[in-house]
Tab-separated table of C-alpha atoms and ligand atoms in Angstrom:
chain	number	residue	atom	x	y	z
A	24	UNK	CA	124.009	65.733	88.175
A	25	UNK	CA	126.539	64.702	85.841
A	26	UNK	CA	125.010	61.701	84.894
A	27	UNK	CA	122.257	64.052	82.755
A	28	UNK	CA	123.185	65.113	78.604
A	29	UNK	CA	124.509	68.730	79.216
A	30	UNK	CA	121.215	70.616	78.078
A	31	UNK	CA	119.207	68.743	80.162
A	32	UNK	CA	121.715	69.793	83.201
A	33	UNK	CA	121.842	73.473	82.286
A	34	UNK	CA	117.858	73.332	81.861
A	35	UNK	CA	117.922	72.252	85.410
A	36	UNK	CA	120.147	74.878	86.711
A	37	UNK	CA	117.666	77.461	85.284
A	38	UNK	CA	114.471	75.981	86.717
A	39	UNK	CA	116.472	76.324	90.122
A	40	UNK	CA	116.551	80.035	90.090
A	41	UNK	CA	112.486	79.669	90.482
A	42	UNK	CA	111.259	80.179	93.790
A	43	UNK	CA	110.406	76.883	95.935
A	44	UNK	CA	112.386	75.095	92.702
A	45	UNK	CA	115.066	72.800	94.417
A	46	UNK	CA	117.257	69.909	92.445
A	47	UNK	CA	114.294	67.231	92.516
A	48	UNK	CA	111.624	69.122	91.283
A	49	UNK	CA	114.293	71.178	88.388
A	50	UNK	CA	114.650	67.865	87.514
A	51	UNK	CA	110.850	66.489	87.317
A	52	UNK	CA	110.016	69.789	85.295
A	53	UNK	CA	112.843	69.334	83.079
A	54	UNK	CA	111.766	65.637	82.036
A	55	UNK	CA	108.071	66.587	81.873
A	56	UNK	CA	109.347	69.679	79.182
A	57	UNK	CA	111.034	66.845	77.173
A	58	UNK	CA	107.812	64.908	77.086
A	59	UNK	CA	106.394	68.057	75.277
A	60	UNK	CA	105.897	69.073	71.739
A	61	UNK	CA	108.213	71.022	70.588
A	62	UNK	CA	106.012	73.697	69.561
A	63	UNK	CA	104.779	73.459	72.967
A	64	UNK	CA	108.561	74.611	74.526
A	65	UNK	CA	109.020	77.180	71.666
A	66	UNK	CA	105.711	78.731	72.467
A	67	UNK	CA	106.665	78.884	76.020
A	68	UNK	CA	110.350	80.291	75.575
A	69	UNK	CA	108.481	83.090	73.604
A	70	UNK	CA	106.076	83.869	76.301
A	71	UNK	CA	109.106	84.197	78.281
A	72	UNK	CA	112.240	86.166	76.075
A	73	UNK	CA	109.569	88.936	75.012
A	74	UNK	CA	108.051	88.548	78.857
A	75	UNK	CA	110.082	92.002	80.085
A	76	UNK	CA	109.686	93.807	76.633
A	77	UNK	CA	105.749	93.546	76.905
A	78	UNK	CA	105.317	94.322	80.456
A	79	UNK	CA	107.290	97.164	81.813
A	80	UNK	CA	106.851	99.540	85.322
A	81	UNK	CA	104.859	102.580	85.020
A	82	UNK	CA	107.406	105.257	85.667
A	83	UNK	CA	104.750	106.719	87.997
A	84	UNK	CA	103.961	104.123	90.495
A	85	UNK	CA	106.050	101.228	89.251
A	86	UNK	CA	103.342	98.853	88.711
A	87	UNK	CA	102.956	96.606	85.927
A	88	UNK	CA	101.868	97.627	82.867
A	89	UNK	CA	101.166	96.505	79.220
A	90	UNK	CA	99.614	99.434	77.761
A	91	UNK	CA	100.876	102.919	77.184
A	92	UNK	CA	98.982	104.003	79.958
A	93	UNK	CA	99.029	102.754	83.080
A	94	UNK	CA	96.149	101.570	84.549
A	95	UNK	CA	96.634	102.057	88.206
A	96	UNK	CA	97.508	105.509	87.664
A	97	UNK	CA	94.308	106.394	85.837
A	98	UNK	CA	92.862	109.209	87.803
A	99	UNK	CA	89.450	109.722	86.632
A	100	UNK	CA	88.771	106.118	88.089
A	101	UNK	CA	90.894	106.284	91.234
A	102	UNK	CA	90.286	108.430	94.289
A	103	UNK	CA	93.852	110.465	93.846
A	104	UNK	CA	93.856	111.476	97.289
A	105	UNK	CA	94.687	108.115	98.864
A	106	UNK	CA	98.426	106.571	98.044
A	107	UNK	CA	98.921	102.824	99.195
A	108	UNK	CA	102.357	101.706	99.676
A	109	UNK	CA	103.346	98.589	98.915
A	110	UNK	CA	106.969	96.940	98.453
A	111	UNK	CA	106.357	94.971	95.025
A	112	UNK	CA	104.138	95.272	92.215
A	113	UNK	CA	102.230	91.975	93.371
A	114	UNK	CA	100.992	93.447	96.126
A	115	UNK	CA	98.429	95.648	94.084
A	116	UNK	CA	96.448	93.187	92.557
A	117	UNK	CA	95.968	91.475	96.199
A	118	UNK	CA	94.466	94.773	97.386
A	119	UNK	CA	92.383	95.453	94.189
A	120	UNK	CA	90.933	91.977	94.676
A	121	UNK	CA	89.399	93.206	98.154
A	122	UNK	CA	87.411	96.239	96.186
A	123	UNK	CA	87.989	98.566	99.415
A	124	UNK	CA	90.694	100.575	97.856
A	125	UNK	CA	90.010	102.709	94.919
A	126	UNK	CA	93.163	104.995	95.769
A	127	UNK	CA	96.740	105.158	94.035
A	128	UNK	CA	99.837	102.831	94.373
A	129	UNK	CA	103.388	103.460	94.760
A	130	UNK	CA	105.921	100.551	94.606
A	131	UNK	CA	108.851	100.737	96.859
A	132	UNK	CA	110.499	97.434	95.200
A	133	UNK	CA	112.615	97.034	98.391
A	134	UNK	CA	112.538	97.116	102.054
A	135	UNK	CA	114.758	98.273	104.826
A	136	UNK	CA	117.385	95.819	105.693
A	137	UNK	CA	120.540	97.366	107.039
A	138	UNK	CA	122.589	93.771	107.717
A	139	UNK	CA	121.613	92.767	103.857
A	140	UNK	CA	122.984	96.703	102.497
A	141	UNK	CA	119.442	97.374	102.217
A	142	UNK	CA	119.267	101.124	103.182
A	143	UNK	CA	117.050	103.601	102.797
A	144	UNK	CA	118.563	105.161	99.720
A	145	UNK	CA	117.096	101.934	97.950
A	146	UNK	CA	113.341	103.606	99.035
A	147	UNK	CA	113.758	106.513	96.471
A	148	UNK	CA	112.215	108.574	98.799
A	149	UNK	CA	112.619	111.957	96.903
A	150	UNK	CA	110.452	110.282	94.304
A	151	UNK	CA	107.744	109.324	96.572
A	152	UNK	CA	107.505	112.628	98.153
A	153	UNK	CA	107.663	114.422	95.241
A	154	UNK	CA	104.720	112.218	93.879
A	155	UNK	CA	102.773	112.960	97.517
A	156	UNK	CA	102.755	117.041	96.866
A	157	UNK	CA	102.470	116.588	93.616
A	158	UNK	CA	99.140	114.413	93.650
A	159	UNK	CA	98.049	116.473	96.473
A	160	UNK	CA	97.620	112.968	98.852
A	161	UNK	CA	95.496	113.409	102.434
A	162	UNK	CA	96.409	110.240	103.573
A	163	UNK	CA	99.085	107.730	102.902
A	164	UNK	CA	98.441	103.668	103.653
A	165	UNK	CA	101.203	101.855	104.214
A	166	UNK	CA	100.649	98.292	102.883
A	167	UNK	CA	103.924	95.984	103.968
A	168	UNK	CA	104.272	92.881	104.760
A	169	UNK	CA	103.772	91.746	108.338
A	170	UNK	CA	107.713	90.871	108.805
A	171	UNK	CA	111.122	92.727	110.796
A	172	UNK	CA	111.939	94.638	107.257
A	173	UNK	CA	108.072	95.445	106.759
A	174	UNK	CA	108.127	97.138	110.312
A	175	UNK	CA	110.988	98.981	110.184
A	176	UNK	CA	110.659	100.592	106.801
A	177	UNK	CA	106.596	101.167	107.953
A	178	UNK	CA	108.396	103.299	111.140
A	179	UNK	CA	111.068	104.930	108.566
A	180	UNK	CA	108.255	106.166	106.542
A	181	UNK	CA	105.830	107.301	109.136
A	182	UNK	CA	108.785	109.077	110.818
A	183	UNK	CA	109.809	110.500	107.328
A	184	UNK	CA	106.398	111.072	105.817
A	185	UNK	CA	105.046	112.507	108.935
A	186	UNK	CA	107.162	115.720	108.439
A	187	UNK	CA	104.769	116.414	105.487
A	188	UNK	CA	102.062	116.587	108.112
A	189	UNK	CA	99.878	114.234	106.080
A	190	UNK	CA	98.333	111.222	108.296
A	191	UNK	CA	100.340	107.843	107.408
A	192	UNK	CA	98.252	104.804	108.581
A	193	UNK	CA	98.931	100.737	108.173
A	194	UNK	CA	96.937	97.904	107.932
A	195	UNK	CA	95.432	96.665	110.983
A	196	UNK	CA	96.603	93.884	112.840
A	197	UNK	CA	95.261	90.820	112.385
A	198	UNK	CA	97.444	90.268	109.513
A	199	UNK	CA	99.794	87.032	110.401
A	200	UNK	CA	103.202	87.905	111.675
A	201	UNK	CA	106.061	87.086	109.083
A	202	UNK	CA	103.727	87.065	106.281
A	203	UNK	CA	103.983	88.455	103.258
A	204	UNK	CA	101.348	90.478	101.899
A	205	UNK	CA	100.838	88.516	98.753
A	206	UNK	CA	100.093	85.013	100.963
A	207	UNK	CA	97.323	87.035	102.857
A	208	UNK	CA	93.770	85.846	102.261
A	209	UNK	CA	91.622	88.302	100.662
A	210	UNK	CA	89.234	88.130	103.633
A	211	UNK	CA	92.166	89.264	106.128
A	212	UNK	CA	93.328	91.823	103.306
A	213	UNK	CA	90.116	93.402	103.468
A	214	UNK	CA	89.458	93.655	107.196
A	215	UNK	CA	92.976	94.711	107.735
A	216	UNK	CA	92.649	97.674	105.254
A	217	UNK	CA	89.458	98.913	106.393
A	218	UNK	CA	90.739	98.579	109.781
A	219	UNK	CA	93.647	100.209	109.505
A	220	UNK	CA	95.153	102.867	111.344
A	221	UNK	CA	97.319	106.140	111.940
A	222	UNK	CA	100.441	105.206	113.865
B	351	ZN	ZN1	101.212	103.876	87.366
């Protein structure tokens, strides 16, 4: 990569952290952005340096928000008996777009994975139980994705959550095994959460 001017090289070592981003396509963005005006590039390094200063995580539910209050915690317009658990803020605005949950979210930001150090301090459970008594929850849906991490933190939980004698339940198969949530058709989302059930 060498043969590239420097900035040009170190542009293409940052597109690489994207996801999906290898060297050929780092480099085919990184000529395309030098095709652009430069008002164009300084508009879009904006959008990005003040990207984590606008939108932070509610300290609630850890979803994303950009206003002082959140909007996902709003509980005269959510049913605050219902708590969906997902693993990343993402996952939310897959299940609001099947309008069949109008329940609460809680964000675990990581899943169980022993062999990657992954354990279940990483789940902050304290916090999530806490938030269950405190929001007086009858039923808990676990939302994870359909993969060996998603299982075994949906078992850790039920086994966990189940001491609080409050029915934990998980989306219904159907939903493609190894899949992430967020690459889930709405249509599957949908019949998967309305199918769901306590395991
Ligand atoms: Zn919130």
């Amino acid at each position: 990569m060498s043969k590239y001017p420097l900035a040009l090289q170190q542009l293409i070592a940052s597109l690489k952290m994207l996801p999906g981003v290898g060297s050929k396509t780092a480099e085919r963005f990184a000529f395309h952005l030098l095709t652009r005006p430069s008002e164009s590039l300084e508009e879009l390094s904006e959008v990005i340096a003040t990207l984590k200063i606008k939108i932070q995580n509610c300290p609630e539910c850890h979803c994303l928000m950009d206003k002082e209050v959140c909007e996902f915690c709003d509980i005269n317009k959510r049913d605050s008996s219902l708590l969906c658990i997902i693993s990343s803020p993402k996952d939310a605005y897959a299940i609001e777009e099947t309008h069949t949950f109008r329940g609460l979210y809680h964000v675990l930001g990581s899943l169980l994975s022993p062999l990657d150090g992954r354990t279940a301090e990483r789940l902050n459970l304290p916090q999530l139980v806490d938030r269950i008594s405190h929001l007086k929850i009858k039923e808990v849906i676990v939302a994870l994705d359909s993969t060996l991490e998603g299982d075994a933190t949906a078992l850790y939980l039920k086994e966990q959550l189940g001491k609080l004698g409050i029915p934990v339940s998980r989306l219904a198969l159907g939903l493609p095994m190894g899949s992430p949530l967020e690459y889930v058709d709405v249509g599957t989302l949908t019949r998967a959460l309305l199918g769901r059930q306590i395991f």
